[in-house]
CSV table of C-alpha atoms (C1' of nucleotides) in Angstrom, one decimal:
chain,number,residue,atom,x,y,z
A,1127,MET,CA,0.2,18.2,3.3
A,1128,GLU,CA,-0.1,17.2,6.9
A,1129,LEU,CA,-1.1,13.7,5.9
A,1130,GLN,CA,1.9,13.4,3.6
A,1131,LYS,CA,4.2,14.4,6.5
A,1132,ILE,CA,2.7,11.7,8.7
A,1133,THR,CA,3.0,9.0,6.1
A,1134,HIS,CA,6.6,10.0,5.5
A,1135,ALA,CA,7.4,10.2,9.2
A,1136,ALA,CA,6.9,6.5,9.4
A,1137,ARG,CA,10.6,6.2,8.5
A,1138,ARG,CA,11.5,5.9,4.8
A,1139,ARG,CA,10.6,2.4,3.7
A,1140,TYR,CA,10.6,0.7,0.4
A,1141,GLU,CA,6.9,-0.2,-0.1
A,1142,ASP,CA,7.8,-3.5,-1.7
A,1143,ALA,CA,6.9,-7.0,-0.8
A,1144,CYS,CA,10.3,-8.2,-2.1
A,1145,GLY,CA,12.1,-10.0,0.7
A,1146,ALA,CA,15.4,-8.2,-0.1
A,1147,ALA,CA,13.6,-4.8,0.1
A,1148,HIS,CA,12.1,-5.7,3.5
A,1149,ALA,CA,15.6,-6.8,4.7
A,1150,LEU,CA,16.8,-3.4,3.7
A,1151,ASP,CA,14.0,-1.7,5.6
A,1152,LEU,CA,15.3,-3.5,8.6
A,1153,VAL,CA,19.0,-3.4,8.3
A,1154,GLY,CA,19.6,-1.2,5.3
A,1155,GLU,CA,20.5,2.0,7.2
A,1156,ARG,CA,24.1,3.0,7.3
A,1157,TRP,CA,26.1,1.1,9.9
A,1158,ALA,CA,23.2,-1.3,10.8
A,1159,LEU,CA,24.7,-4.4,9.2
A,1160,LEU,CA,28.1,-3.6,10.7
A,1161,VAL,CA,26.6,-3.3,14.1
A,1162,ILE,CA,25.1,-6.8,13.7
A,1163,ARG,CA,28.5,-8.1,12.4
A,1164,GLU,CA,30.2,-7.0,15.7
A,1165,LEU,CA,27.6,-9.0,17.7
A,1166,MET,CA,27.8,-12.1,15.5
A,1167,LEU,CA,30.3,-13.8,17.8
A,1168,GLY,CA,28.5,-13.0,21.0
A,1169,PRO,CA,27.1,-10.1,23.1
A,1170,LYS,CA,29.1,-6.9,23.5
A,1171,ARG,CA,28.9,-3.6,25.4
A,1172,PHE,CA,28.3,-0.3,23.7
A,1173,SER,CA,31.9,0.8,23.8
A,1174,ASP,CA,33.2,-2.5,22.5
A,1175,ILE,CA,30.9,-2.4,19.6
A,1176,ARG,CA,32.2,1.1,18.9
A,1177,ALA,CA,35.7,0.0,19.1
A,1178,GLY,CA,35.1,-2.4,16.2
A,1179,LEU,CA,33.5,0.2,14.1
A,1180,PRO,CA,36.0,3.0,13.4
A,1181,GLY,CA,34.1,6.1,12.4
A,1182,ILE,CA,30.7,5.5,13.9
A,1183,SER,CA,29.6,8.2,16.3
A,1184,ALA,CA,27.9,7.6,19.6
A,1185,ASN,CA,24.6,9.0,18.6
A,1186,VAL,CA,24.3,7.0,15.4
A,1187,LEU,CA,25.2,3.8,17.3
A,1188,THR,CA,22.5,4.6,19.8
A,1189,GLN,CA,19.9,5.1,17.0
A,1190,ARG,CA,20.9,1.8,15.3
A,1191,LEU,CA,20.8,-0.2,18.5
A,1192,GLU,CA,17.3,1.2,19.1
A,1193,GLY,CA,16.2,0.4,15.6
A,1194,LEU,CA,17.6,-3.1,15.6
A,1195,GLU,CA,16.0,-3.8,18.9
A,1196,ALA,CA,12.7,-2.6,17.6
A,1197,ALA,CA,13.1,-4.8,14.6
A,1198,GLY,CA,13.7,-7.9,16.8
A,1199,VAL,CA,17.3,-8.4,15.6
A,1200,LEU,CA,18.9,-7.8,19.0
A,1201,ALA,CA,18.0,-7.4,22.6
A,1202,ARG,CA,19.5,-5.4,25.5
A,1203,LYS,CA,20.6,-7.4,28.4
A,1204,ARG,CA,21.7,-6.3,31.8
A,1205,LEU,CA,24.3,-8.7,33.3
A,1206,PRO,CA,23.8,-9.9,36.9
A,1207,PRO,CA,25.0,-7.6,39.7
A,1208,PRO,CA,28.6,-8.7,40.1
A,1209,ALA,CA,29.5,-7.4,36.6
A,1210,SER,CA,26.6,-5.0,36.4
A,1211,ALA,CA,27.0,-4.0,32.8
A,1212,GLN,CA,24.6,-3.7,29.9
A,1213,VAL,CA,25.2,-5.7,26.8
A,1214,TYR,CA,23.6,-6.1,23.4
A,1215,GLU,CA,22.9,-9.6,22.1
A,1216,LEU,CA,21.5,-10.8,18.8
A,1217,THR,CA,18.3,-12.8,19.0
A,1218,PRO,CA,18.3,-16.3,17.5
A,1219,TRP,CA,16.8,-14.8,14.3
A,1220,GLY,CA,19.5,-12.1,14.4
A,1221,TYR,CA,22.2,-14.8,14.4
A,1222,GLU,CA,20.5,-16.3,11.3
A,1223,SER,CA,21.7,-13.2,9.3
A,1224,GLU,CA,25.2,-14.7,9.0
A,1225,PRO,CA,24.5,-15.9,5.4
A,1226,ILE,CA,24.0,-12.3,4.4
A,1227,PHE,CA,27.5,-11.4,5.5
A,1228,GLN,CA,28.9,-14.4,3.7
A,1229,ALA,CA,27.2,-13.5,0.5
A,1230,LEU,CA,28.2,-9.9,0.7
A,1231,GLY,CA,31.8,-10.8,1.7
A,1232,ARG,CA,32.3,-13.4,-1.0
A,1233,TRP,CA,30.9,-11.1,-3.7
A,1234,ALA,CA,32.9,-8.0,-2.5
A,1235,ALA,CA,36.1,-10.0,-2.3
A,1236,ARG,CA,36.1,-10.1,-6.1
A,1237,SER,CA,35.7,-6.3,-6.4
A,1238,PRO,CA,38.5,-4.5,-8.2
A,1239,SER,CA,38.4,-1.9,-5.5
A,1240,HIS,CA,38.6,-4.1,-2.5
A,1241,ASP,CA,41.5,-3.2,-0.3
A,1242,PRO,CA,42.3,-5.9,2.3
A,1243,SER,CA,45.0,-3.7,3.9
A,1244,LEU,CA,42.5,-1.5,5.6
A,1245,PRO,CA,41.8,-1.9,9.3
A,1246,LEU,CA,39.8,-4.9,10.4
A,1247,SER,CA,38.0,-5.8,13.6
A,1248,ALA,CA,38.6,-9.1,15.3
A,1249,VAL,CA,35.1,-10.2,14.7
A,1250,SER,CA,35.4,-9.4,11.0
A,1251,LEU,CA,38.4,-11.6,10.7
A,1252,LEU,CA,36.8,-14.5,12.5
A,1253,LEU,CA,33.7,-14.3,10.3
A,1254,SER,CA,35.9,-14.1,7.2
A,1255,PHE,CA,37.4,-17.4,8.3
A,1256,ARG,CA,34.0,-19.0,8.5
A,1257,THR,CA,33.2,-17.6,5.1
A,1258,MET,CA,36.4,-18.4,3.2
A,1259,PHE,CA,37.3,-21.7,4.8
A,1260,ASP,CA,38.1,-24.3,2.1
A,1261,PRO,CA,37.3,-27.8,3.3
A,1262,GLU,CA,39.5,-29.3,0.5
A,1263,ARG,CA,42.6,-27.6,1.9
A,1264,ALA,CA,41.8,-28.7,5.4
A,1265,ARG,CA,41.3,-32.3,4.5
A,1266,ASP,CA,42.5,-34.6,7.3
A,1267,LEU,CA,43.3,-31.7,9.5
A,1268,ASP,CA,42.3,-31.8,13.1
A,1269,ALA,CA,43.5,-28.8,15.1
A,1270,ARG,CA,42.7,-26.3,17.8
A,1271,ILE,CA,43.9,-22.8,17.4
A,1272,GLY,CA,43.8,-19.9,19.8
A,1273,LEU,CA,43.7,-16.4,18.6
A,1274,ARG,CA,44.5,-13.4,20.9
A,1275,LEU,CA,43.5,-10.3,19.0
A,1276,GLY,CA,43.9,-7.2,21.1
A,1277,GLU,CA,41.5,-7.6,24.0
A,1278,GLU,CA,39.5,-10.4,22.4
A,1279,SER,CA,40.3,-14.1,22.4
A,1280,PHE,CA,38.9,-16.7,20.1
A,1281,LEU,CA,39.0,-20.4,19.6
A,1282,VAL,CA,39.1,-22.0,16.2
A,1283,ARG,CA,38.5,-25.7,15.8
A,1284,ILE,CA,39.1,-27.4,12.5
A,1285,ALA,CA,38.1,-31.0,12.1
A,1286,ASP,CA,36.3,-33.2,9.5
A,1287,GLY,CA,36.6,-30.5,6.9
A,1288,ARG,CA,34.6,-28.0,9.0
A,1289,ILE,CA,35.5,-25.0,11.0
A,1290,ARG,CA,34.1,-23.6,14.1
A,1291,ALA,CA,35.1,-20.2,15.4
A,1292,VAL,CA,33.8,-18.9,18.7
A,1293,ARG,CA,34.8,-16.4,21.4
A,1294,GLY,CA,36.6,-18.0,24.2
A,1295,ALA,CA,39.9,-18.3,26.1
A,1296,ALA,CA,42.8,-19.7,24.0
A,1297,ALA,CA,43.5,-22.6,26.3
A,1298,GLY,CA,44.4,-26.2,25.5
A,1299,THR,CA,45.2,-25.4,21.9
A,1300,ASP,CA,47.9,-26.7,19.5
A,1301,LEU,CA,48.8,-23.2,18.4
A,1302,VAL,CA,48.2,-19.6,19.6
A,1303,LEU,CA,48.6,-16.6,17.5
A,1304,THR,CA,48.8,-13.2,19.3
A,1305,GLY,CA,48.6,-9.8,17.6
A,1306,GLU,CA,46.2,-7.4,16.2
A,1307,ALA,CA,43.6,-8.6,13.7
A,1308,PRO,CA,45.2,-6.8,10.7
A,1309,ALA,CA,48.5,-8.6,11.3
A,1310,VAL,CA,46.8,-12.0,11.2
A,1311,ALA,CA,44.9,-10.8,8.1
A,1312,ALA,CA,48.2,-9.9,6.5
A,1313,ALA,CA,49.4,-13.4,7.0
A,1314,VAL,CA,46.2,-15.1,5.8
A,1315,TYR,CA,45.0,-12.8,3.0
A,1316,GLY,CA,48.0,-10.5,2.3
A,1317,GLY,CA,50.5,-13.2,1.6
A,1318,GLN,CA,53.0,-11.9,4.2
A,1319,SER,CA,55.1,-14.6,5.8
A,1320,LEU,CA,54.7,-15.4,9.5
A,1321,ALA,CA,58.4,-15.0,9.9
A,1322,ALA,CA,58.3,-11.4,8.6
A,1323,LEU,CA,55.4,-10.5,10.8
A,1324,GLU,CA,57.1,-12.0,13.8
A,1325,ALA,CA,60.3,-10.2,13.1
A,1326,ALA,CA,58.3,-6.9,12.8
A,1327,GLY,CA,56.8,-7.7,16.2
A,1328,ALA,CA,53.3,-7.6,14.8
A,1329,LEU,CA,52.6,-11.3,15.6
A,1330,ARG,CA,53.6,-13.9,18.0
A,1331,VAL,CA,53.4,-17.6,17.2
A,1332,GLU,CA,53.4,-20.1,20.0
A,1333,GLY,CA,53.1,-23.9,19.6
A,1334,ASP,CA,52.9,-25.9,16.4
A,1335,ARG,CA,54.7,-23.7,13.8
A,1336,ALA,CA,54.0,-26.2,11.0
A,1337,LEU,CA,50.3,-25.9,11.8
A,1338,ALA,CA,50.6,-22.1,11.7
A,1339,GLU,CA,52.1,-22.3,8.2
A,1340,ARG,CA,49.3,-24.5,7.1
A,1341,PHE,CA,46.6,-22.5,8.8
A,1342,VAL,CA,47.3,-19.4,6.8
A,1343,THR,CA,46.6,-21.3,3.6
A,1344,LEU,CA,43.1,-22.5,4.4
A,1345,PHE,CA,41.2,-19.4,3.4
A,1346,PRO,CA,41.8,-18.7,-0.3
A,1347,LEU,CA,40.3,-15.5,-1.7
A,1348,PRO,CA,38.3,-15.8,-4.9
A,1349,PRO,CA,39.9,-14.3,-8.0
A,1350,LYS,CA,39.4,-10.6,-8.6
A,1351,VAL,CA,37.3,-9.6,-11.5
A,1352,ALA,CA,38.8,-7.5,-14.3
B,785,MET,CA,38.6,22.4,6.9
B,786,GLU,CA,39.1,22.3,3.2
B,787,LEU,CA,41.1,19.1,3.5
B,788,GLN,CA,38.4,17.5,5.6
B,789,LYS,CA,35.8,18.3,2.9
B,790,ILE,CA,37.9,16.8,0.2
B,791,THR,CA,38.5,13.7,2.2
B,792,HIS,CA,34.8,13.5,2.8
B,793,ALA,CA,33.9,14.3,-0.8
B,794,ALA,CA,35.3,10.9,-1.7
B,795,ARG,CA,31.9,9.5,-0.8
B,796,ARG,CA,31.2,8.3,2.6
B,797,ARG,CA,32.9,4.9,3.0
B,798,TYR,CA,33.6,2.6,5.8
B,799,GLU,CA,37.3,2.3,6.1
B,800,ASP,CA,37.2,-1.3,6.8
B,801,ALA,CA,38.8,-4.3,5.1
B,802,CYS,CA,35.8,-6.5,6.0
B,803,GLY,CA,34.2,-7.8,2.8
B,804,ALA,CA,30.7,-7.0,3.9
B,805,ALA,CA,31.8,-3.5,4.6
B,806,HIS,CA,33.3,-3.1,1.2
B,807,ALA,CA,30.1,-4.5,-0.4
B,808,LEU,CA,28.2,-1.8,1.4
B,809,ASP,CA,30.6,0.8,0.1
B,810,LEU,CA,29.6,-0.4,-3.4
B,811,VAL,CA,25.9,-1.1,-3.1
B,812,GLY,CA,24.9,0.1,0.3
B,813,GLU,CA,23.3,3.4,-0.7
B,814,ARG,CA,19.6,3.6,-0.7
B,815,TRP,CA,18.0,2.0,-3.8
B,816,ALA,CA,21.3,0.6,-5.1
B,817,LEU,CA,20.6,-3.0,-4.4
B,818,LEU,CA,17.0,-2.7,-5.7
B,819,VAL,CA,18.3,-1.2,-9.0
B,820,ILE,CA,20.6,-4.3,-9.3
B,821,ARG,CA,17.6,-6.5,-8.6
B,822,GLU,CA,15.6,-5.0,-11.4
B,823,LEU,CA,18.5,-5.9,-13.8
B,824,MET,CA,19.0,-9.4,-12.5
B,825,LEU,CA,16.9,-11.0,-15.2
B,826,GLY,CA,18.4,-9.0,-18.1
B,827,PRO,CA,19.1,-5.5,-19.3
B,828,LYS,CA,16.5,-2.7,-18.9
B,829,ARG,CA,15.9,0.8,-19.9
B,830,PHE,CA,15.9,3.7,-17.5
B,831,SER,CA,12.1,3.9,-17.5
B,832,ASP,CA,11.6,0.2,-17.1
B,833,ILE,CA,13.9,0.2,-14.1
B,834,ARG,CA,11.9,3.0,-12.6
B,835,ALA,CA,8.6,1.2,-13.2
B,836,GLY,CA,9.8,-1.6,-11.0
B,837,LEU,CA,10.9,0.7,-8.2
B,838,PRO,CA,7.9,2.7,-7.0
B,839,GLY,CA,9.1,5.7,-5.2
B,840,ILE,CA,12.6,6.3,-6.7
B,841,SER,CA,13.0,9.7,-8.2
B,842,ALA,CA,14.7,10.2,-11.6
B,843,ASN,CA,17.7,12.0,-10.2
B,844,VAL,CA,18.4,9.4,-7.6
B,845,LEU,CA,18.2,6.7,-10.2
B,846,THR,CA,20.6,8.6,-12.4
B,847,GLN,CA,23.1,8.8,-9.5
B,848,ARG,CA,22.8,5.2,-8.6
B,849,LEU,CA,23.3,4.1,-12.2
B,850,GLU,CA,26.4,6.3,-12.3
B,851,GLY,CA,27.7,4.9,-9.1
B,852,LEU,CA,27.1,1.3,-10.0
B,853,GLU,CA,28.7,1.8,-13.4
B,854,ALA,CA,31.8,3.2,-11.7
B,855,ALA,CA,31.9,0.3,-9.4
B,856,GLY,CA,31.8,-2.1,-12.3
B,857,VAL,CA,28.5,-3.6,-11.4
B,858,LEU,CA,26.7,-2.6,-14.5
B,859,ALA,CA,27.4,-1.1,-17.9
B,860,ARG,CA,25.5,1.2,-20.2
B,861,LYS,CA,24.8,-0.3,-23.6
B,862,ARG,CA,23.4,1.4,-26.7
B,863,LEU,CA,21.4,-1.0,-28.7
B,864,PRO,CA,22.1,-1.1,-32.5
B,865,PRO,CA,20.4,1.5,-34.7
B,866,PRO,CA,17.0,-0.2,-35.5
B,867,ALA,CA,16.0,-0.1,-31.8
B,868,SER,CA,18.3,2.8,-30.9
B,869,ALA,CA,17.7,2.8,-27.2
B,870,GLN,CA,20.1,2.8,-24.2
B,871,VAL,CA,19.9,0.0,-21.7
B,872,TYR,CA,21.7,-0.9,-18.5
B,873,GLU,CA,23.1,-4.3,-18.1
B,874,LEU,CA,24.8,-6.1,-15.2
B,875,THR,CA,28.4,-7.1,-15.8
B,876,PRO,CA,29.1,-10.8,-15.2
B,877,TRP,CA,30.3,-9.9,-11.7
B,878,GLY,CA,27.1,-7.9,-11.2
B,879,TYR,CA,25.1,-11.0,-11.9
B,880,GLU,CA,27.1,-12.9,-9.3
B,881,SER,CA,25.4,-10.8,-6.6
B,882,GLU,CA,22.3,-12.9,-6.7
B,883,PRO,CA,23.3,-14.9,-3.6
B,884,ILE,CA,23.1,-11.6,-1.7
B,885,PHE,CA,19.4,-11.2,-2.7
B,886,GLN,CA,18.8,-14.8,-1.7
B,887,ALA,CA,20.3,-14.4,1.7
B,888,LEU,CA,18.5,-11.1,2.3
B,889,GLY,CA,15.2,-12.5,1.1
B,890,ARG,CA,15.4,-15.8,3.0
B,891,TRP,CA,16.3,-13.9,6.2
B,892,ALA,CA,13.7,-11.2,5.8
B,893,ALA,CA,10.9,-13.7,5.0
B,894,ARG,CA,11.0,-14.7,8.6
B,895,SER,CA,10.7,-11.2,9.9
B,896,PRO,CA,7.6,-10.5,12.0
B,897,SER,CA,7.0,-7.3,10.1
B,898,HIS,CA,7.3,-8.7,6.6
B,899,ASP,CA,4.1,-7.9,4.6
B,900,PRO,CA,3.9,-10.0,1.4
B,901,SER,CA,0.8,-8.1,0.3
B,902,LEU,CA,2.7,-5.0,-0.7
B,903,PRO,CA,3.3,-4.3,-4.4
B,904,LEU,CA,5.9,-6.5,-6.1
B,905,SER,CA,7.8,-6.1,-9.3
B,906,ALA,CA,7.8,-8.9,-11.9
B,907,VAL,CA,11.6,-9.4,-11.5
B,908,SER,CA,11.2,-9.6,-7.7
B,909,LEU,CA,8.6,-12.4,-8.1
B,910,LEU,CA,10.8,-14.4,-10.5
B,911,LEU,CA,13.8,-14.0,-8.2
B,912,SER,CA,11.8,-15.1,-5.3
B,913,PHE,CA,11.0,-18.3,-7.2
B,914,ARG,CA,14.6,-19.0,-7.7
B,915,THR,CA,15.2,-18.4,-4.0
B,916,MET,CA,12.3,-20.2,-2.4
B,917,PHE,CA,12.1,-23.2,-4.8
B,918,ASP,CA,11.9,-26.5,-2.9
B,919,PRO,CA,13.5,-29.4,-4.9
B,920,GLU,CA,11.7,-31.9,-2.7
B,921,ARG,CA,8.3,-30.6,-3.7
B,922,ALA,CA,9.2,-30.6,-7.3
B,923,ARG,CA,10.5,-34.2,-7.4
B,924,ASP,CA,9.7,-35.9,-10.7
B,925,LEU,CA,8.2,-32.7,-12.1
B,926,ASP,CA,9.2,-31.7,-15.6
B,927,ALA,CA,7.3,-28.6,-16.7
B,928,ARG,CA,7.5,-25.4,-18.8
B,929,ILE,CA,5.5,-22.5,-17.5
B,930,GLY,CA,5.0,-19.1,-19.1
B,931,LEU,CA,4.3,-16.0,-17.1
B,932,ARG,CA,2.9,-12.8,-18.6
B,933,LEU,CA,3.2,-10.2,-15.9
B,934,GLY,CA,2.1,-6.8,-17.2
B,935,GLU,CA,4.5,-6.0,-20.0
B,936,GLU,CA,7.1,-8.6,-19.2
B,937,SER,CA,7.1,-12.2,-20.1
B,938,PHE,CA,9.1,-15.0,-18.5
B,939,LEU,CA,9.8,-18.6,-18.9
B,940,VAL,CA,10.1,-21.0,-16.0
B,941,ARG,CA,11.5,-24.4,-16.6
B,942,ILE,CA,11.3,-27.0,-13.8
B,943,ALA,CA,13.2,-30.3,-14.2
B,944,ASP,CA,15.4,-32.6,-12.2
B,945,GLY,CA,14.6,-30.8,-9.0
B,946,ARG,CA,16.0,-27.6,-10.4
B,947,ILE,CA,14.3,-24.4,-11.6
B,948,ARG,CA,15.4,-22.0,-14.3
B,949,ALA,CA,13.6,-18.7,-14.7
B,950,VAL,CA,14.5,-16.3,-17.5
B,951,ARG,CA,13.0,-13.5,-19.5
B,952,GLY,CA,11.5,-14.6,-22.7
B,953,ALA,CA,8.3,-15.2,-24.6
B,954,ALA,CA,5.9,-17.7,-23.1
B,955,ALA,CA,5.7,-20.0,-26.1
B,956,GLY,CA,5.6,-23.7,-26.2
B,957,THR,CA,4.7,-24.0,-22.5
B,958,ASP,CA,2.5,-26.4,-20.7
B,959,LEU,CA,0.9,-23.6,-18.8
B,960,VAL,CA,0.6,-19.8,-19.0
B,961,LEU,CA,-0.3,-17.5,-16.2
B,962,THR,CA,-1.3,-14.0,-17.1
B,963,GLY,CA,-1.8,-11.2,-14.6
B,964,GLU,CA,0.1,-8.7,-12.5
B,965,ALA,CA,2.9,-9.9,-10.4
B,966,PRO,CA,1.1,-9.3,-7.1
B,967,ALA,CA,-1.8,-11.6,-8.2
B,968,VAL,CA,0.6,-14.4,-8.9
B,969,ALA,CA,2.3,-13.7,-5.6
B,970,ALA,CA,-1.1,-13.9,-3.8
B,971,ALA,CA,-1.6,-17.4,-5.2
B,972,VAL,CA,2.0,-18.7,-4.5
B,973,TYR,CA,2.7,-16.9,-1.2
B,974,GLY,CA,-0.7,-15.6,0.0
B,975,GLY,CA,-2.6,-18.8,0.0
B,976,GLN,CA,-5.3,-17.5,-2.3
B,977,SER,CA,-6.9,-20.0,-4.6
B,978,LEU,CA,-6.4,-19.8,-8.3
B,979,ALA,CA,-10.1,-20.1,-8.8
B,980,ALA,CA,-10.8,-17.0,-6.6
B,981,LEU,CA,-8.1,-15.0,-8.4
B,982,GLU,CA,-9.5,-16.0,-11.8
B,983,ALA,CA,-13.0,-15.1,-10.7
B,984,ALA,CA,-11.8,-11.7,-9.6
B,985,GLY,CA,-10.3,-11.2,-13.0
B,986,ALA,CA,-6.8,-10.8,-11.5
B,987,LEU,CA,-5.4,-13.9,-13.1
B,988,ARG,CA,-5.8,-16.0,-16.2
B,989,VAL,CA,-4.8,-19.7,-16.3
B,990,GLU,CA,-4.3,-21.3,-19.7
B,991,GLY,CA,-3.2,-24.9,-20.2
B,992,ASP,CA,-2.5,-27.5,-17.6
B,993,ARG,CA,-4.7,-26.6,-14.6
B,994,ALA,CA,-3.4,-29.4,-12.5
B,995,LEU,CA,0.1,-28.1,-13.1
B,996,ALA,CA,-1.0,-24.7,-12.0
B,997,GLU,CA,-2.3,-26.0,-8.8
B,998,ARG,CA,1.0,-27.8,-8.1
B,999,PHE,CA,3.1,-24.9,-9.2
B,1000,VAL,CA,1.8,-22.6,-6.5
B,1001,THR,CA,2.9,-25.1,-3.8
B,1002,LEU,CA,6.6,-25.3,-4.9
B,1003,PHE,CA,7.8,-22.2,-3.0
B,1004,PRO,CA,7.2,-22.6,0.7
B,1005,LEU,CA,8.0,-19.6,2.9
B,1006,PRO,CA,10.1,-20.3,6.0
B,1007,PRO,CA,8.3,-20.0,9.3
B,1008,LYS,CA,8.0,-16.6,10.8
B,1009,VAL,CA,9.9,-15.9,14.0
B,1010,ALA,CA,8.1,-15.0,17.2
C,515,DC,C1',10.2,9.5,-25.3
C,516,DT,C1',14.5,9.0,-22.5
C,517,DG,C1',17.1,10.6,-19.7
C,518,DT,C1',19.7,14.7,-17.3
C,519,DA,C1',20.4,19.0,-14.5
C,520,DT,C1',18.9,22.1,-10.9
C,521,DC,C1',16.4,24.0,-7.0
C,522,DC,C1',14.3,23.3,-2.6
C,523,DG,C1',12.3,21.5,1.8
C,524,DT,C1',13.2,17.9,4.9
C,525,DG,C1',15.4,14.2,7.2
C,526,DT,C1',19.7,11.7,8.2
C,527,DT,C1',24.4,11.6,9.2
C,528,DG,C1',28.6,12.7,11.6
C,529,DA,C1',31.9,15.6,14.7
C,530,DT,C1',32.2,17.7,19.0
C,531,DA,C1',31.1,18.6,23.4
C,532,DC,C1',28.9,17.3,27.4
C,533,DT,C1',26.2,14.7,31.3
C,534,DG,C1',24.8,10.8,34.6
D,1420,DC,C1',31.4,3.8,30.6
D,1421,DA,C1',27.1,4.8,28.3
D,1422,DG,C1',25.0,7.5,26.2
D,1423,DT,C1',22.6,12.8,25.1
D,1424,DA,C1',22.7,17.5,22.9
D,1425,DT,C1',23.8,20.4,19.4
D,1426,DC,C1',24.8,21.8,15.0
D,1427,DA,C1',26.7,21.7,10.3
D,1428,DA,C1',27.0,19.0,6.1
D,1429,DC,C1',25.0,16.0,3.3
D,1430,DA,C1',21.6,12.8,1.0
D,1431,DC,C1',16.9,12.1,-0.3
D,1432,DG,C1',12.6,12.9,-2.7
D,1433,DG,C1',9.6,15.9,-5.4
D,1434,DA,C1',9.1,19.2,-8.9
D,1435,DT,C1',10.3,21.4,-12.8
D,1436,DA,C1',12.9,22.6,-16.6
D,1437,DC,C1',15.8,21.2,-20.2
D,1438,DA,C1',18.4,18.3,-24.1
D,1439,DG,C1',18.7,14.5,-27.7
DNA sequence: CTGTATCCGTGTTGATACTG
DNA sequence: CAGTATCAACACGGATACAG
């Protein structure tokens, strides 16, 4: 009895050598993978993580951060005195989990029940660009695009049939899109025209408009099943 | 109050357009991915799924099978009268989830806390072969290998730097390995010699012994982090 | 033999309120 | 802003009983 309790207290794990099972021991709890997702483009503070995760409660986020830190997926960092704030940052190995998101995302995009019109965090959108980018459609394209999504700014560089998307100020770019992440998603994945989104005040397009029209075609979704 | 309960009764979901989040809505519950894993190499009956999942309880397995069927990941099939048994089979889209397991497995293999000496199901082992296969090491190799792991038999074909692993009788092969999955895993991933495993009665090697010695080197694990 | 349904103890999750 | 405390609802795992 007592022994059973102690054995169980060691947090429910699959006792399985299978790599996937071990991965789930590490990041299989509810919210854990989405917390990692929010950190995938760079360190964030507690509240900023929360902002990208509608529905998570503070205590659960605290628990996940503790668990992920213990697993070696992320580390707490205190920024130097001027901006004395605490941030959470993925370890190098933590950053290596991106293929997991790509595999999950690609697979789920074909789900009959996937609803792309739900809210979307800025990081999700940028990661989806890295996942869904089609080199064929970007052939001979060389462009710098700035995205201002709410509070966050990102820089997307497309060249040589590859895409790079990082956090950073949208300066010195050929094009800047400003709006909330769901508005940009509506243009790229929802088939809504840039003109309509601009007219509705959901999006602002500055710079090379032809580039903007092409940009939104670079990320084709796989065909839905059934 | 009542309304809240109804809203919640619709099974806890992330309200998030992110593909990864939707994938977790579908297969993020405890055991769900491992149930899919067990079906990855072909249909199975309830009890055979359970046998590969030490620790799952019957009622939880029932719930997961219902959920995965509703999500369109698997389907129930009743075999024709002679062998009138019910089996669960992944849908074509369900089979497409294999990259998720490969991404999870590759990432978790580098985890400091991964313990390859835990029990392992036959299907896990075969999937790990498909994931960890190194084409370079198999250059110029053309071989047919049979594996008899407990009740289950598999056929592994290696040719042209590619590997194919399917369920099937181990007939007409150059080599047959017989034993439990963890014994084969000990040889391939644990660095234990075939001779030692044979001496211990854990493994039987029939056919091309040189091939057996080479086979166990074809699946290198990535270096552990830290 | 192959599942399914129900009860029960426990742990996990999530909403709210609250503190440094 | 960055969490902690509390509590209610739920999910999990085990046992058992039941149906085809």
